[in-house]
XYZ file of C-alpha atoms in Angstrom:
69
model
C 24.618 26.805 57.044
C 24.974 23.256 55.832
C 23.413 22.412 52.479
C 21.297 19.616 53.965
C 20.001 22.006 56.651
C 18.855 24.397 53.932
C 16.970 21.614 52.178
C 15.411 20.451 55.456
C 14.178 23.975 56.133
C 12.614 24.243 52.682
C 10.992 20.797 53.008
C 9.581 21.736 56.423
C 8.180 25.025 55.141
C 6.580 23.332 52.152
C 4.959 20.772 54.455
C 3.678 23.535 56.747
C 2.214 25.369 53.773
C 0.588 22.238 52.328
C -0.688 20.736 55.582
C -1.630 23.840 57.546
C -1.977 26.531 54.920
C 0.309 28.907 56.770
C 0.469 32.461 55.457
C 3.529 33.744 53.625
C 4.535 36.050 56.494
C 4.549 33.110 58.895
C 6.624 31.012 56.523
C 9.121 33.864 56.088
C 9.460 34.175 59.868
C 9.904 30.400 60.275
C 12.535 30.382 57.495
C 14.469 33.238 59.091
C 14.467 31.661 62.561
C 15.459 28.229 61.285
C 18.241 29.685 59.140
C 19.587 31.618 62.130
C 19.482 28.472 64.277
C 21.243 26.417 61.583
C 23.906 29.096 61.116
C 24.552 29.382 64.856
C 24.870 25.618 65.145
C 27.301 25.594 62.241
C 29.387 28.494 63.618
C 29.703 26.849 67.025
C 30.526 23.486 65.399
C 27.384 21.922 66.826
C 25.397 19.231 65.036
C 23.135 20.189 62.161
C 19.388 20.526 62.487
C 18.765 16.784 62.273
C 21.154 16.083 65.147
C 20.680 19.044 67.459
C 19.096 18.296 70.788
C 16.601 19.967 73.041
C 19.431 21.766 74.839
C 20.523 23.443 71.585
C 17.015 24.665 70.846
C 16.470 25.848 74.425
C 19.737 27.777 74.298
C 18.747 29.341 70.976
C 15.311 30.350 72.253
C 16.769 31.698 75.490
C 19.290 33.791 73.555
C 16.564 35.127 71.280
C 14.391 36.015 74.277
C 17.274 37.861 75.962
C 17.852 39.809 72.738
C 14.240 40.982 72.771
C 12.894 38.780 70.007
């Protein structure tokens, strides 16, 4: 995972906690999913989180669904 992706994930989670008061379990799940997405993008030499498109996210979600997540 790219360093800037890791910081983006942490910034997003902090904003979600501050603005919406999300529970710790929810934040842990968000962190895990975003880290997996960032890692998959990195492994497949795709753009980082700030540059990935809808097609990348749809592919990720489709793969997760097929895997039973």
